[in-house]
Coordinates of C-alpha atoms in Angstrom, one line a residue:
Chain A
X1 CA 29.9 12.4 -38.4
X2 CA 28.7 11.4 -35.1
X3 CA 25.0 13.0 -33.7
X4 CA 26.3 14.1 -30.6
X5 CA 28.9 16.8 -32.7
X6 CA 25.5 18.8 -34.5
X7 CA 22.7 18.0 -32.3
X8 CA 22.0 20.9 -29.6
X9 CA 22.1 19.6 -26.0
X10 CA 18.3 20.3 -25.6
X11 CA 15.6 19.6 -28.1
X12 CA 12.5 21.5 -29.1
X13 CA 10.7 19.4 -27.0
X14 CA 12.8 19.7 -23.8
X15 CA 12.5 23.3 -24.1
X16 CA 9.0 23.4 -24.4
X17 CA 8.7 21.1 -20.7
X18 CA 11.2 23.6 -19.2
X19 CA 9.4 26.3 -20.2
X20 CA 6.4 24.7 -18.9
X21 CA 8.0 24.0 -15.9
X22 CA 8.9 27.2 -15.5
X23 CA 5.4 28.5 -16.0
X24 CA 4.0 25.9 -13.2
X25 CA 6.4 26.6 -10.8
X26 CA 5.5 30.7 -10.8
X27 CA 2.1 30.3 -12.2
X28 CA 1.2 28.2 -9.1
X29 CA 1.5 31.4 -7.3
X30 CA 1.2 34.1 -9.1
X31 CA -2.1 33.3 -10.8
X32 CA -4.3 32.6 -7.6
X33 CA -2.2 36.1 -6.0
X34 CA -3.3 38.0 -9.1
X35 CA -7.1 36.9 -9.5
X36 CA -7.3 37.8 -5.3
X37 CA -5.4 41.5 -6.2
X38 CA -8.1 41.6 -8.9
X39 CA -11.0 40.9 -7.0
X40 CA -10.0 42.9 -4.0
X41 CA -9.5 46.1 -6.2
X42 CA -13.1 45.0 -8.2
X43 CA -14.8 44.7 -5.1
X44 CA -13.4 48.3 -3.7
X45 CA -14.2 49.9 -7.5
X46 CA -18.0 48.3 -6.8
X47 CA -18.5 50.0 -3.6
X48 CA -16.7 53.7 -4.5
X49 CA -18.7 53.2 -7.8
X50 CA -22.0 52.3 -6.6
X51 CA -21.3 54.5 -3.7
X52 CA -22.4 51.6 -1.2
X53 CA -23.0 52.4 2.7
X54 CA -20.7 50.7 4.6
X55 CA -23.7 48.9 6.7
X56 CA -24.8 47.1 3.2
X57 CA -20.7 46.5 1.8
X58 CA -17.3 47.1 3.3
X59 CA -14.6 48.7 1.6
X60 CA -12.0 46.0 1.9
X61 CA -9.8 48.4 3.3
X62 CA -12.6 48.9 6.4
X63 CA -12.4 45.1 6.6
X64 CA -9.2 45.1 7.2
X65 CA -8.8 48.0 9.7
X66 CA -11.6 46.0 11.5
X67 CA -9.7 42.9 11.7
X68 CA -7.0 44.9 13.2
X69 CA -9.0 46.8 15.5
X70 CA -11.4 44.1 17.1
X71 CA -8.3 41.3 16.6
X72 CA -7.6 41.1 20.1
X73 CA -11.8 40.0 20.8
X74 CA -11.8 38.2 17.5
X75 CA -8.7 36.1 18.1
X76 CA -10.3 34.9 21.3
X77 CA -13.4 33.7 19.0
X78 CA -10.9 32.0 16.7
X79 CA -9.7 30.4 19.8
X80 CA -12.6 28.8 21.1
X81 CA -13.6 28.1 17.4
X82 CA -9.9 26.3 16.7
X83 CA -10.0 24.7 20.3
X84 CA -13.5 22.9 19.5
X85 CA -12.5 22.1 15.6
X86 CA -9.1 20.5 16.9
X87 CA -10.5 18.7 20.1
X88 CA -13.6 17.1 16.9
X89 CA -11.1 16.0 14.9
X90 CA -9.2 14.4 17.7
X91 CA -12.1 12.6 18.9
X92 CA -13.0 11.6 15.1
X93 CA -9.5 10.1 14.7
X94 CA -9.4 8.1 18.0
X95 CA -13.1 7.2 16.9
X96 CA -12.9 6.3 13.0
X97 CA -9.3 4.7 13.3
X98 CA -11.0 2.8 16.5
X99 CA -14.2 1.7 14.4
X100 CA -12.0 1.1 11.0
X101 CA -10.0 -1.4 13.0
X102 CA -13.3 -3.0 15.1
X103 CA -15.1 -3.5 11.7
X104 CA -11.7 -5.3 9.9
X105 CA -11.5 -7.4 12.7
X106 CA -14.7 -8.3 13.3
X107 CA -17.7 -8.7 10.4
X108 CA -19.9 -9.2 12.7
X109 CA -19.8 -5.9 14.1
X110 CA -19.3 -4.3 10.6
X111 CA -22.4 -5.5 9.2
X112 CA -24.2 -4.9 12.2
X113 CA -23.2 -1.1 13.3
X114 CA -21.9 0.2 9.7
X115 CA -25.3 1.0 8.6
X116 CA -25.9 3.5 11.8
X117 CA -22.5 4.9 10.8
X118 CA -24.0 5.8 7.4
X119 CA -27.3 7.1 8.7
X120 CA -25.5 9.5 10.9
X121 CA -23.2 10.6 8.4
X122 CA -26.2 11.3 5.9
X123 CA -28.4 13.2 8.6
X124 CA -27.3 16.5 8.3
X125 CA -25.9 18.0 11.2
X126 CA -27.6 21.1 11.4
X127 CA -30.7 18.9 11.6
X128 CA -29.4 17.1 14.5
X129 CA -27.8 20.2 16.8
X130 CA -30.7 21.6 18.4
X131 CA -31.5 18.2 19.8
X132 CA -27.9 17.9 20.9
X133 CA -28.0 20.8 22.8
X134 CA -31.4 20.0 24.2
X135 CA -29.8 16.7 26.0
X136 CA -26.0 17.9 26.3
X137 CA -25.7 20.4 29.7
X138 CA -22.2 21.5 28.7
X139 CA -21.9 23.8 25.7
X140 CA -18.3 22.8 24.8
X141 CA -19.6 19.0 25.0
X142 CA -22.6 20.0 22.7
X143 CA -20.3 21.2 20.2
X144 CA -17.4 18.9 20.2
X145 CA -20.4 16.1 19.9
X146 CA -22.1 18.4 16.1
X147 CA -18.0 18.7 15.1
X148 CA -17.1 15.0 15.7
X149 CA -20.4 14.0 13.9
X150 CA -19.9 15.5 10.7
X151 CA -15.2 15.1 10.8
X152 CA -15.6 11.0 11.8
X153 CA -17.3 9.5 8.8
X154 CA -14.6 10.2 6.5
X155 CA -11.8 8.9 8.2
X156 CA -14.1 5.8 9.6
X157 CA -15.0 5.5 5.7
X158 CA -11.3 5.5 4.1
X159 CA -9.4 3.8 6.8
X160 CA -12.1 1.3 6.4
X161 CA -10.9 0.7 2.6
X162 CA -7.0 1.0 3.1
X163 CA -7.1 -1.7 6.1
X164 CA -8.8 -3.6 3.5
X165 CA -6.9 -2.8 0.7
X166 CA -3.6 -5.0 1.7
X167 CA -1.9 -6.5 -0.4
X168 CA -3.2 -10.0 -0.6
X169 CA 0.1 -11.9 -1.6
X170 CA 1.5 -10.1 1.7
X171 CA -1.3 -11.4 3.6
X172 CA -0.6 -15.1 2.2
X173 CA 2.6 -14.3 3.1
X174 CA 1.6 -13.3 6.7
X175 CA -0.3 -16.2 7.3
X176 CA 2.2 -18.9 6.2
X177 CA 4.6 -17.4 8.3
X178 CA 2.2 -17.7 11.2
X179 CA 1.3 -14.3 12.1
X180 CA -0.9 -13.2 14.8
X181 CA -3.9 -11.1 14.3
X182 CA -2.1 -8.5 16.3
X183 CA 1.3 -8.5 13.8
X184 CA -1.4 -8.7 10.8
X185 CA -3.1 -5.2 11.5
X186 CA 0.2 -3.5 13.1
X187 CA 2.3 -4.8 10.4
X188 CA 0.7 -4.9 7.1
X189 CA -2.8 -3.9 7.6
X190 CA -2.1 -0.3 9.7
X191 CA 0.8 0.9 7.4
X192 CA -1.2 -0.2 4.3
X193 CA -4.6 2.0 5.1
X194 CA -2.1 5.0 6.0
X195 CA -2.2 6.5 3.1
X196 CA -6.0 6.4 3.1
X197 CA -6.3 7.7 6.4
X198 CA -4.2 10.9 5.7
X199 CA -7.1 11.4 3.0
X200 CA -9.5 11.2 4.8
X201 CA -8.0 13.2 7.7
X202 CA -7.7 16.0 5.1
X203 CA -11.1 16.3 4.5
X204 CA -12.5 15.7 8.1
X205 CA -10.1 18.6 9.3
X206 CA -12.6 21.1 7.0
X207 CA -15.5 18.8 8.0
X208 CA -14.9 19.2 11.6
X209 CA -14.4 23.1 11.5
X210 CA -17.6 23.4 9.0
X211 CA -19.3 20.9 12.3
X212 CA -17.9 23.6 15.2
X213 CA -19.2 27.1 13.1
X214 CA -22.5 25.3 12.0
X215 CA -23.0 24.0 15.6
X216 CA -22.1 27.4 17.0
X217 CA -24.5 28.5 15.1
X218 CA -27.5 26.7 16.4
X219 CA -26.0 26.9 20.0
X220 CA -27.0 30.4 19.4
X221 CA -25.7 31.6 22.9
X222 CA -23.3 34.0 23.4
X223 CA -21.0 35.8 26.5
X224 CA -17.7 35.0 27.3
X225 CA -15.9 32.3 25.3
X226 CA -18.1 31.9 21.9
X227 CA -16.5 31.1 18.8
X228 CA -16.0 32.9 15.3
X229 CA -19.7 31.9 14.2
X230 CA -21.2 33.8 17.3
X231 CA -19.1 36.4 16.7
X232 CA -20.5 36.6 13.0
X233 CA -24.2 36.2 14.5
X234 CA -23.8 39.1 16.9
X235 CA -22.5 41.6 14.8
X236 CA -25.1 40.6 11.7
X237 CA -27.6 41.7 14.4
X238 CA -25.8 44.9 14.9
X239 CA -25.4 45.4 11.4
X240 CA -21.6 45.4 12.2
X241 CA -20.6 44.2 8.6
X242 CA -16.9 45.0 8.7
X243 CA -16.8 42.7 11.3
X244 CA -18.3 39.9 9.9
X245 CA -16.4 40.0 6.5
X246 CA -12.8 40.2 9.3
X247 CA -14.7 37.1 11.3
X248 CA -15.5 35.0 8.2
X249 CA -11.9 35.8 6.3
X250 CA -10.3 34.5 10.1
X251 CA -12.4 31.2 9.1
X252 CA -11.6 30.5 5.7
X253 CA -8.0 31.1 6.7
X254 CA -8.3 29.0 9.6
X255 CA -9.5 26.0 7.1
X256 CA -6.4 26.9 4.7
X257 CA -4.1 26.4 7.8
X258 CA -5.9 23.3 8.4
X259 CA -5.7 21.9 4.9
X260 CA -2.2 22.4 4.4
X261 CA -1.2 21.5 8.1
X262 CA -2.7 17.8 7.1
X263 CA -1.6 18.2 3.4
X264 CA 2.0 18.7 4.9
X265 CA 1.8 16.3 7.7
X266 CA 0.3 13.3 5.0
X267 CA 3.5 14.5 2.5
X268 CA 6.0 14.0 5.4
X269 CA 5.0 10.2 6.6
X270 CA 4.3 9.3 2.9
X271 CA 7.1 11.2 1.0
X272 CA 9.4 7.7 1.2
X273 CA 7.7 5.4 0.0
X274 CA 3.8 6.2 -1.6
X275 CA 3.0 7.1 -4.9
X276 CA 1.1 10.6 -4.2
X277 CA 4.2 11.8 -2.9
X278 CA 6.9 11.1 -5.8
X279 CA 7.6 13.2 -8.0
X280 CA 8.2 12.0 -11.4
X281 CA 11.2 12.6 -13.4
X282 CA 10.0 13.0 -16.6
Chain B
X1 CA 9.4 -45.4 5.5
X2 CA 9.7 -46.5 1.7
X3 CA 12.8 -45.8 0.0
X4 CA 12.6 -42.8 -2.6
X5 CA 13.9 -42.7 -6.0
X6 CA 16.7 -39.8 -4.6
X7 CA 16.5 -42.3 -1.3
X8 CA 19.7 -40.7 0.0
X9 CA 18.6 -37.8 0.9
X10 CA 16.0 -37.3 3.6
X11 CA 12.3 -36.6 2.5
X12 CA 10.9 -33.2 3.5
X13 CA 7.1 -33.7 2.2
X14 CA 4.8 -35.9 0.9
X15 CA 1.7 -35.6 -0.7
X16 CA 0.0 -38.5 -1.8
X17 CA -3.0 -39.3 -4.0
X18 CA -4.4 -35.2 -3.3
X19 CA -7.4 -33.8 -4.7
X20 CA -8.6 -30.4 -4.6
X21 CA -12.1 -29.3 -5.7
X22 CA -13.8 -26.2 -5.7
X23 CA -17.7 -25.9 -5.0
X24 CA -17.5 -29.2 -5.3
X25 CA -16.8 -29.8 -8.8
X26 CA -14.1 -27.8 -10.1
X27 CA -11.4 -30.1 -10.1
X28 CA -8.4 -28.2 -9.9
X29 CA -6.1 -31.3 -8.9
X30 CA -6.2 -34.3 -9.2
X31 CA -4.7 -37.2 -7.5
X32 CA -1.3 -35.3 -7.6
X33 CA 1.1 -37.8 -5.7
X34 CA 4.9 -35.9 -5.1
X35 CA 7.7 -36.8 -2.6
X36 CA 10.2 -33.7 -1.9
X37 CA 13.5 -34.6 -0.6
X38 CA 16.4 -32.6 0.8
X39 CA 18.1 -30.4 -1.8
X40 CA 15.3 -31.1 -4.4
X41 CA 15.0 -28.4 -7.3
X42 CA 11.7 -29.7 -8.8
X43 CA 9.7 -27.6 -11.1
X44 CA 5.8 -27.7 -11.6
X45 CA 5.4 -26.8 -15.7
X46 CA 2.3 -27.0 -17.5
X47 CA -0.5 -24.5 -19.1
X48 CA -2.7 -22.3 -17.1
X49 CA -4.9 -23.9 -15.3
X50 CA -3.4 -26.9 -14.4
X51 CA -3.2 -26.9 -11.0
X52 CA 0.1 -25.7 -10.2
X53 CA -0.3 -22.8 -8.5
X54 CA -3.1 -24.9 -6.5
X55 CA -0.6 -27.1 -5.7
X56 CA 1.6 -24.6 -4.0
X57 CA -1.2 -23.2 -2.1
X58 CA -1.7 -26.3 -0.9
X59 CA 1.8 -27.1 0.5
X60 CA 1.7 -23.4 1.7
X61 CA -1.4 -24.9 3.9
X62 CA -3.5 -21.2 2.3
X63 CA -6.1 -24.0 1.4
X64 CA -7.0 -27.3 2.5
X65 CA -7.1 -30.7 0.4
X66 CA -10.3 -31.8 -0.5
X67 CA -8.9 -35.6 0.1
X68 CA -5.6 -37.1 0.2
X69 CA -2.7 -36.4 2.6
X70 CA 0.3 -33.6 2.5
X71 CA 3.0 -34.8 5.2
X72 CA 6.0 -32.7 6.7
X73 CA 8.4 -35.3 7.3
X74 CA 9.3 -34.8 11.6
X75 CA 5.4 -33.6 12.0
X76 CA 3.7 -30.6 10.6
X77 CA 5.4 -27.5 10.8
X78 CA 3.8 -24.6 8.9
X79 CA 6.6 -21.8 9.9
X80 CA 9.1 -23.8 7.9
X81 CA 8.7 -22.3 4.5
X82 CA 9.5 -19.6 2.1
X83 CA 7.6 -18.6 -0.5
X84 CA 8.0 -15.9 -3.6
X85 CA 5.7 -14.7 -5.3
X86 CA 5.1 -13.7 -9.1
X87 CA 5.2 -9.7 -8.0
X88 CA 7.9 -9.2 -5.6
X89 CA 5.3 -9.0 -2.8
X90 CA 7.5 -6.3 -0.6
X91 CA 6.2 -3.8 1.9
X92 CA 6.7 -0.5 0.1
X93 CA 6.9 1.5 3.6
X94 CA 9.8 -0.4 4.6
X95 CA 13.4 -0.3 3.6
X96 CA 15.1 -3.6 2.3
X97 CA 16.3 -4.7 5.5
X98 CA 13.3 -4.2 6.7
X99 CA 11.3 -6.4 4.4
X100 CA 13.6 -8.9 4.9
X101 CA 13.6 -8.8 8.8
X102 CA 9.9 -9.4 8.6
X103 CA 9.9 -13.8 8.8
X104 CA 11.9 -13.4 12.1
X105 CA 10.1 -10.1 13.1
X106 CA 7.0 -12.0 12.9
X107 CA 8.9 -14.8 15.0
X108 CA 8.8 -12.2 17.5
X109 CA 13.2 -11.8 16.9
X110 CA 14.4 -8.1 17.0
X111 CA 16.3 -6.2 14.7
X112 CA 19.5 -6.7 16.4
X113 CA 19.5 -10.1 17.0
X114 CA 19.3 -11.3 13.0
X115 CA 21.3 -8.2 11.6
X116 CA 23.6 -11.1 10.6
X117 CA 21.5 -13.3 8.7
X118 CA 19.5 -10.1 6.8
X119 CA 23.2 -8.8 6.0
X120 CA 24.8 -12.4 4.8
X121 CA 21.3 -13.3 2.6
X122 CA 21.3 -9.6 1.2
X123 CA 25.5 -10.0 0.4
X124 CA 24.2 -13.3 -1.1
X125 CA 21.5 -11.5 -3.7
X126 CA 24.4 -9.0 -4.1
X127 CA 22.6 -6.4 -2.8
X128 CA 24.2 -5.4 0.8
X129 CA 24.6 -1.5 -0.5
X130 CA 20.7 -1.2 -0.6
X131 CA 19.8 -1.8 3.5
X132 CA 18.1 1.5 3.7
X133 CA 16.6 1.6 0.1
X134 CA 12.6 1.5 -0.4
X135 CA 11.4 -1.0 -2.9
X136 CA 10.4 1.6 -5.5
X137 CA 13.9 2.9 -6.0
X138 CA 15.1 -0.6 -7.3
X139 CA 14.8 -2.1 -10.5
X140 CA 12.2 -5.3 -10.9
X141 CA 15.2 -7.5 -10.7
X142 CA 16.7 -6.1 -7.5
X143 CA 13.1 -6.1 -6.1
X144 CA 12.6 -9.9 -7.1
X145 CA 16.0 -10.6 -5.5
X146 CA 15.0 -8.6 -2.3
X147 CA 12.0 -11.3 -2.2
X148 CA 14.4 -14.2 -3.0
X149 CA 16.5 -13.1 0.1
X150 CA 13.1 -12.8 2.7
X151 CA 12.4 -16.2 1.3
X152 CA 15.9 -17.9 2.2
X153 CA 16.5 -15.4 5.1
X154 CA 15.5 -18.2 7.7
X155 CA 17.0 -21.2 5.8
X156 CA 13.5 -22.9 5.6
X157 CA 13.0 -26.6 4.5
X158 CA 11.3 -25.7 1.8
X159 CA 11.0 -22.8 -0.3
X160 CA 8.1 -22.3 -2.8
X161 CA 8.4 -20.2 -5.6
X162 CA 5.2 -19.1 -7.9
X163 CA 6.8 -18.2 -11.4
X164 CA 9.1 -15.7 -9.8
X165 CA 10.7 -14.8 -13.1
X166 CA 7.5 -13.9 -15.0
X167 CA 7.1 -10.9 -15.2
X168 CA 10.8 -10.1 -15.9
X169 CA 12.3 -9.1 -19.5
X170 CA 14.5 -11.9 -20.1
X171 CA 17.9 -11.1 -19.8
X172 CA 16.8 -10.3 -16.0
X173 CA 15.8 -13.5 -16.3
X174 CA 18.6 -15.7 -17.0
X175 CA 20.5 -13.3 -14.7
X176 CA 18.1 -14.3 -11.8
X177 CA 18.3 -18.2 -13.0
X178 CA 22.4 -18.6 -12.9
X179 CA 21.9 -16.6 -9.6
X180 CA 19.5 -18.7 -8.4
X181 CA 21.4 -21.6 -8.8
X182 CA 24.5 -20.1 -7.1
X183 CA 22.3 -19.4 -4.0
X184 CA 20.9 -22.9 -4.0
X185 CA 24.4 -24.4 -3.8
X186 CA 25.5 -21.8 -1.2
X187 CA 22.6 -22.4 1.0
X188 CA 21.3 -25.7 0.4
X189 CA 18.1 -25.4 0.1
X190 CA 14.6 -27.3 -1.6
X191 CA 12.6 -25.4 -3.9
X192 CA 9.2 -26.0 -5.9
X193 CA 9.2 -23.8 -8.9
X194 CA 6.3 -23.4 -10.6
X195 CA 6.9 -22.3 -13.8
X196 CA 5.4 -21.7 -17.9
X197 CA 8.5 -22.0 -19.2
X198 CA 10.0 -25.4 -20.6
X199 CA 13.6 -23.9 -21.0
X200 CA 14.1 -22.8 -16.9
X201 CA 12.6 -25.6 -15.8
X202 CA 15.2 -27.6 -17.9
X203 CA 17.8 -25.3 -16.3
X204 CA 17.3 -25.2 -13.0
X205 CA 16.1 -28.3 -12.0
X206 CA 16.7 -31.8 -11.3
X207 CA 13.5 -33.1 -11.7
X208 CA 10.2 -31.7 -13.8
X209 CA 6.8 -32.5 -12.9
X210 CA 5.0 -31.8 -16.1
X211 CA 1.1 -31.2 -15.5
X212 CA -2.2 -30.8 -17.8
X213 CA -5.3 -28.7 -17.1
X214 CA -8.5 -29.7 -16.7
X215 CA -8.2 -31.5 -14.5
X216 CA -5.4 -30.5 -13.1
X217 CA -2.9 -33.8 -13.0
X218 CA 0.4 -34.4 -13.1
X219 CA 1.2 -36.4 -16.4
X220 CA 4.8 -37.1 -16.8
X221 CA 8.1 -36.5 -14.5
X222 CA 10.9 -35.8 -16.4
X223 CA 14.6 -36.4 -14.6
X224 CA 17.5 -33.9 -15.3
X225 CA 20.6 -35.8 -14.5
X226 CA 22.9 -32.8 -15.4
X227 CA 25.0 -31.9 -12.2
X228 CA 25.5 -29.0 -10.3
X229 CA 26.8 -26.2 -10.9
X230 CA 25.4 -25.6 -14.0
X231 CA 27.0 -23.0 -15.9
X232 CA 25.9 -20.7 -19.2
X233 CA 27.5 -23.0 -20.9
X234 CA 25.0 -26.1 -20.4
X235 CA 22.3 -23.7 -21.8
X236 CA 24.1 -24.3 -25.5
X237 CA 24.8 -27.8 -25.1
X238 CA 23.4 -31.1 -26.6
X239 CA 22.1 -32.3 -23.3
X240 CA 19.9 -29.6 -22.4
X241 CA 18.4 -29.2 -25.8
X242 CA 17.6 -33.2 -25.7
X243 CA 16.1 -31.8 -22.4
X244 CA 14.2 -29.1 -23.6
X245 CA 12.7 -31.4 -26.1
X246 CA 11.7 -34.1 -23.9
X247 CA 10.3 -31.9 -21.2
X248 CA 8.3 -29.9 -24.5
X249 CA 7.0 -32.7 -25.9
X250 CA 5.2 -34.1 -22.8
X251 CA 3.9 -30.6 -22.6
X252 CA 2.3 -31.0 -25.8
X253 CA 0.9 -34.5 -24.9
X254 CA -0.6 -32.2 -21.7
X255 CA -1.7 -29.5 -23.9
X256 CA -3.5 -31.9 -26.0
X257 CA -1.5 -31.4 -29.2
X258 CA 0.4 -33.8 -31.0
X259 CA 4.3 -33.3 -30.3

C-alpha cells in the first residue's frame, strides 16, 4: 500500500496556513475598514446623543460636506503644504545622501561635524522656528529650512550605516582588484546602503510634512498661499470646526500618500534582490 | 634564479623567510618560506589558527609582512589575482553576469567588450542558463560556482581560494572538487587552497603545505605525485588513502597529538 493512494492531498496543517492565509489576505483590509466604519458611526452616535453644537463637535457628515464645500480653498492649502513637504524632503535627500557619503569618505569630517548633526536633530524644531523666521526674509525659505531640519537626520543617520554596512569580503575583494575610491562607493558601497536609505526616506517623508505644518505653524502669517496648518489656525479662531476636522483629515491623508508612495517606490528598486522584499514560500 | 623543485615550470611567487605579527607579539606566521610555480595546486592545511588564512591575506597584499619578502615573479602586480572566499562573496543587487563582469568592470572594460569571457567562464561552471539570475535564487553550490567563475574570469596568475567548500554539505562538495579540477585543466591555472580538510587537499592537489598554530608555521610539505585528471575513481584507491594518511599524520604532529 503506497502513502500517496490514502493520504489526502492537503494536511491538517496545510489547511490551517491556507485558511490563515486567507484570513490575512482580507483581514488586511477589512479589519482597519471596519474599526474606521465603527468609529465614524460612534463618533456621529456621540454627538446626536450628547446633542453636541456643531461649534464644540462636527457630525462627521458636516465634516465631510465641508471638505467638499471649501475643497477648492483647501486644496490650494494642501498645495502649498505638499509643495514645501516635497521641496524638504528633496533638499534632505540631496543633503543626508551628500553628508552620508562626505562622512564615509572622510573621518575626519565625520568626527568633527557629526556631533552638530546630532545636536540639530535633537533640538526640537518648534524650538528653533521662530528664530528661523526671525533671520530668513522669505517665508517659503523659512519653511523649507524647519522641514529639511527635522526630514534630513534620518536619512543622513541610515545611509550613514548601510555605506558602512558592506560587505567586508566584497571590499577585500575591491581592493585586491585595485579599485578606485570612486568604483568603491558607486559600486559596492552606494548599492549596499540602498536599502537603508529607502528606510530612512520613509520616515523623513512624515518627518518633513510633520516639519512644514509645525513650521507653518509658528510662521503664523496668513493671506494668499498658506498651507493646511494656517488653514487649521484660522478657522480654530473662527471657531470654524468643520473645517478644521476637513483640513487635518487632508493631512493625515496626505502623510498616508506619502508613506506608501516611498513604501512602494523602496518595494520596486528592492523587490529583486533584498530580503524585505521576498516573500517567503512557506 | 635558483632552480625549483617543479624547476620546469616558471615561478609565479615567492615568499621567503615571512613573518607576520600582530601588536607586536601575536605571531600569526612565522618564517613561512613557499615558491608557487605555474600550474601549481598547493593546498594550505592545518587547525585554526595557524596562519593560513594570514598567509593568503598576505599574498592578497590586504596586509603587509611584518619582515621577510613576497615576490611576483616579472615585478609586483597586485591586479593579477583571484580570490574566493569561504561565503560566496556576490553582490546580491546584481545578476550573475553581472557579478562576474565586476574584475574587468573595475578594469574600467564595458559590458560589451568581455560578454565572451563572462559567457565561456559561466558555460565552464555550467551555469550559462543563469546570466540574468540574482544570487538568492541559486542554490549555495551554484552561488560558490558563480564566485569560482569571477575568480578565473580574467585568467589571473594566481588564484587564491579561502576554504571555498566549507560551508557546503558534502556531496556539493565533492561535486565542486571533480569540478574544480576539470576547470583547472581547462584553464590552466595556479591555485592556493586553504583548507581544514586532509581528504581535498589530498585530492586536489599536487603539493600540501601542512601548517601548526601557535605560531603559525609551516611544518611539513607533503608531495602528491598522482597525475591529472584525477577521476572519482582515485578517491577509493590505495594511493590516495596512503595519502590521506601521510598528509593526517603530519597534521597530528602539528596538532600536537601523537599520530
Amino acid at each position: 500500500m503506497s502513502v500517496a493512494e490514502n493520504t489526502p492531498l492537503f494536511d491538517a496543517e496545510d489547511l490551517r496556513r491556507q485558511r490563515a492565509a486567507r484570513f490575512e489576505r482580507f483581514g488586511k483590509w477589512l479589519l482597519p475598514v471596519a474599526v474606521m466604519i465603527a468609529m465614524i458611526w460612534f463618533w456621529d452616535r456621540l454627538v446626536v446623543w450628547n446633542e453636541i453644537p456643531h461649534f464644540i463637535l462636527p457630525r462627521p457628515g458636516l465634516v465631510l460636506e465641508t471638505l467638499i464645500k471649501d475643497w477648492p480653498m483647501l486644496f490650494d492649502a494642501l498645495l502649498v503644504t505638499l509643495q514645501i513637504t516635497m521641496m524638504a524632503l528633496a533638499v534632505a535627500v540631496i543633503g543626508g545622501v551628500g553628508l552620508a557619503v562626505l562622512f564615509t569618505q572622510s573621518r575626519l569630517v565625520e568626527m568633527s561635524f557629526y556631533p552638530y548633526a546630532v545636536i540639530l536633530q535633537v533640538t526640537p524644531v518648534v524650538s528653533i522656528a521662530p528664530l528661523i523666521f526671525i533671520y530668513v526674509d522669505s517665508r517659503t525659505a523659512g519653511l523649507l529650512i524647519c522641514a529639511w531640519l527635522v526630514a534630513f537626520f534620518p536619512i543622513l543617520a541610515n545611509t550613514t550605516l548601510g555605506l558602512n554596512s558592506a560587505d567586508h569580503n566584497l571590499r577585500d575583494l575591491f581592493r585586491i582588484y585595485g579599485a578606485t575610491r570612486w568604483q568603491t562607493l558607486r559600486y559596492l558601497r552606494l548599492p549596499s546602503a540602498l536599502p537603508y536609505f529607502l528606510g530612512g526616506l520613509r520616515i523623513a517623508g512624515g518627518l518633513a510634512l510633520i516639519g512644514a505644518v509645525v513650521a507653518e505653524y509658528v510662521a503664523g502669517t496668513g493671506g494668499i498661499g498658506s498651507g493646511l496648518a494656517f488653514r487649521i489656525l484660522e478657522a480654530g479662531y473662527r471657531l470654524n470646526i468643520p473645517r478644521m476636522f476637513a483640513a487635518l483629515i487632508l493631512i493625515a491623508m496626505t502623510g498616508v500618500v506619502i508613506f506608501a508612495g516611498l513604501s512602494f517606490l523602496s518595494h520596486m528598486l528592492l523587490r529583486k534582490w533584498h530580503e524585505s522584499a521576498l516573500k517567503r514560500e512557506t | 634564479m635558483e632552480t625549483k623543485r617543479l624547476g620546469q615550470r616558471p615561478p609565479v611567487l615567492e615568499m621567503s623567510n615571512v613573518t607576520k605579527t600582530f601588536n607586536g607579539d601575536v605571531v600569526a606566521l612565522r618564517n613561512m618560506t613557499l615558491s608557487v610555480n605555474e600550474g601549481d595546486f598547493i593546498s594550505l592545511l592545518g587547525p585554526s589558527g595557524c596562519g593560513k588564512s594570514t598567509a593568503l591575506r598576505l599574498i592578497a597584499g590586504l596586509t603587509s609582512t611584518s619582515s621577510g619578502r613576497i615576490n611576483w615573479a616579472g615585478g609586483q602586480s597586485q591586479n593579477d589575482l583571484g580570490v574566493v572566499f569561504q561565503e560566496p562573496t556576490l553582490m546580491p543587487w546584481a545578476t550573475v553576469a553581472q557579478n562576474v563582469w565586476l574584475p574587468f568592470r573595475l578594469r574600467g572594460q564595458s559590458y560589451a567588450s568581455v560578454k565572451d569571457e563572462i559567457l565561456d567562464v559561466l558555460r565552464l561552471v555550467g551555469l550559462e542558463k543563469f546570466l540574468d539570475a540574482y544570487p538568492r535564487e541559486l542554490s549555495g553550490g551554484m552561488k560558490m560556482r558563480v564566485s569560482i567563475a569571477r575568480s578565473m574570469v580574467t585568467k589571473p596568475r594566481l588564484i587564491l581560494m579561502d576554504e571555498p567548500f566549507a560551508a557546503l554539505d558534502e556531496i556539493t562538495r565533492f561535486r565542486l572538487n571533480n569540478d574544480l579540477l576539470q576547470l583547472k585543466a581547462k584553464i590552466g591555472c595556479t591555485v592556493i587552497f586553504v583548507t581544514h580538510s586532509v581528504f581535498e587537499s589530498v585530492f586536489l592537489s599536487d603539493r600540501i603545505v601542512v601548517m601548526a598554530a601557535r605560531p603559525g608555521r609551516v611544518i611539513r610539505e607533503v608531495t602528491v605525485d598522482a597525475p591529472y585528471p584525477r577521476s572519482e575513481a582515485f578517491r577509493t584507491s590505495a594511493e590516495y588513502a596512503a595519502l590521506c594518511r601521510e598528509a593526517s599524520e603530519a597534521l597530528h604532529i602539528a596538532m600536537g597529538e601523537p599520530a
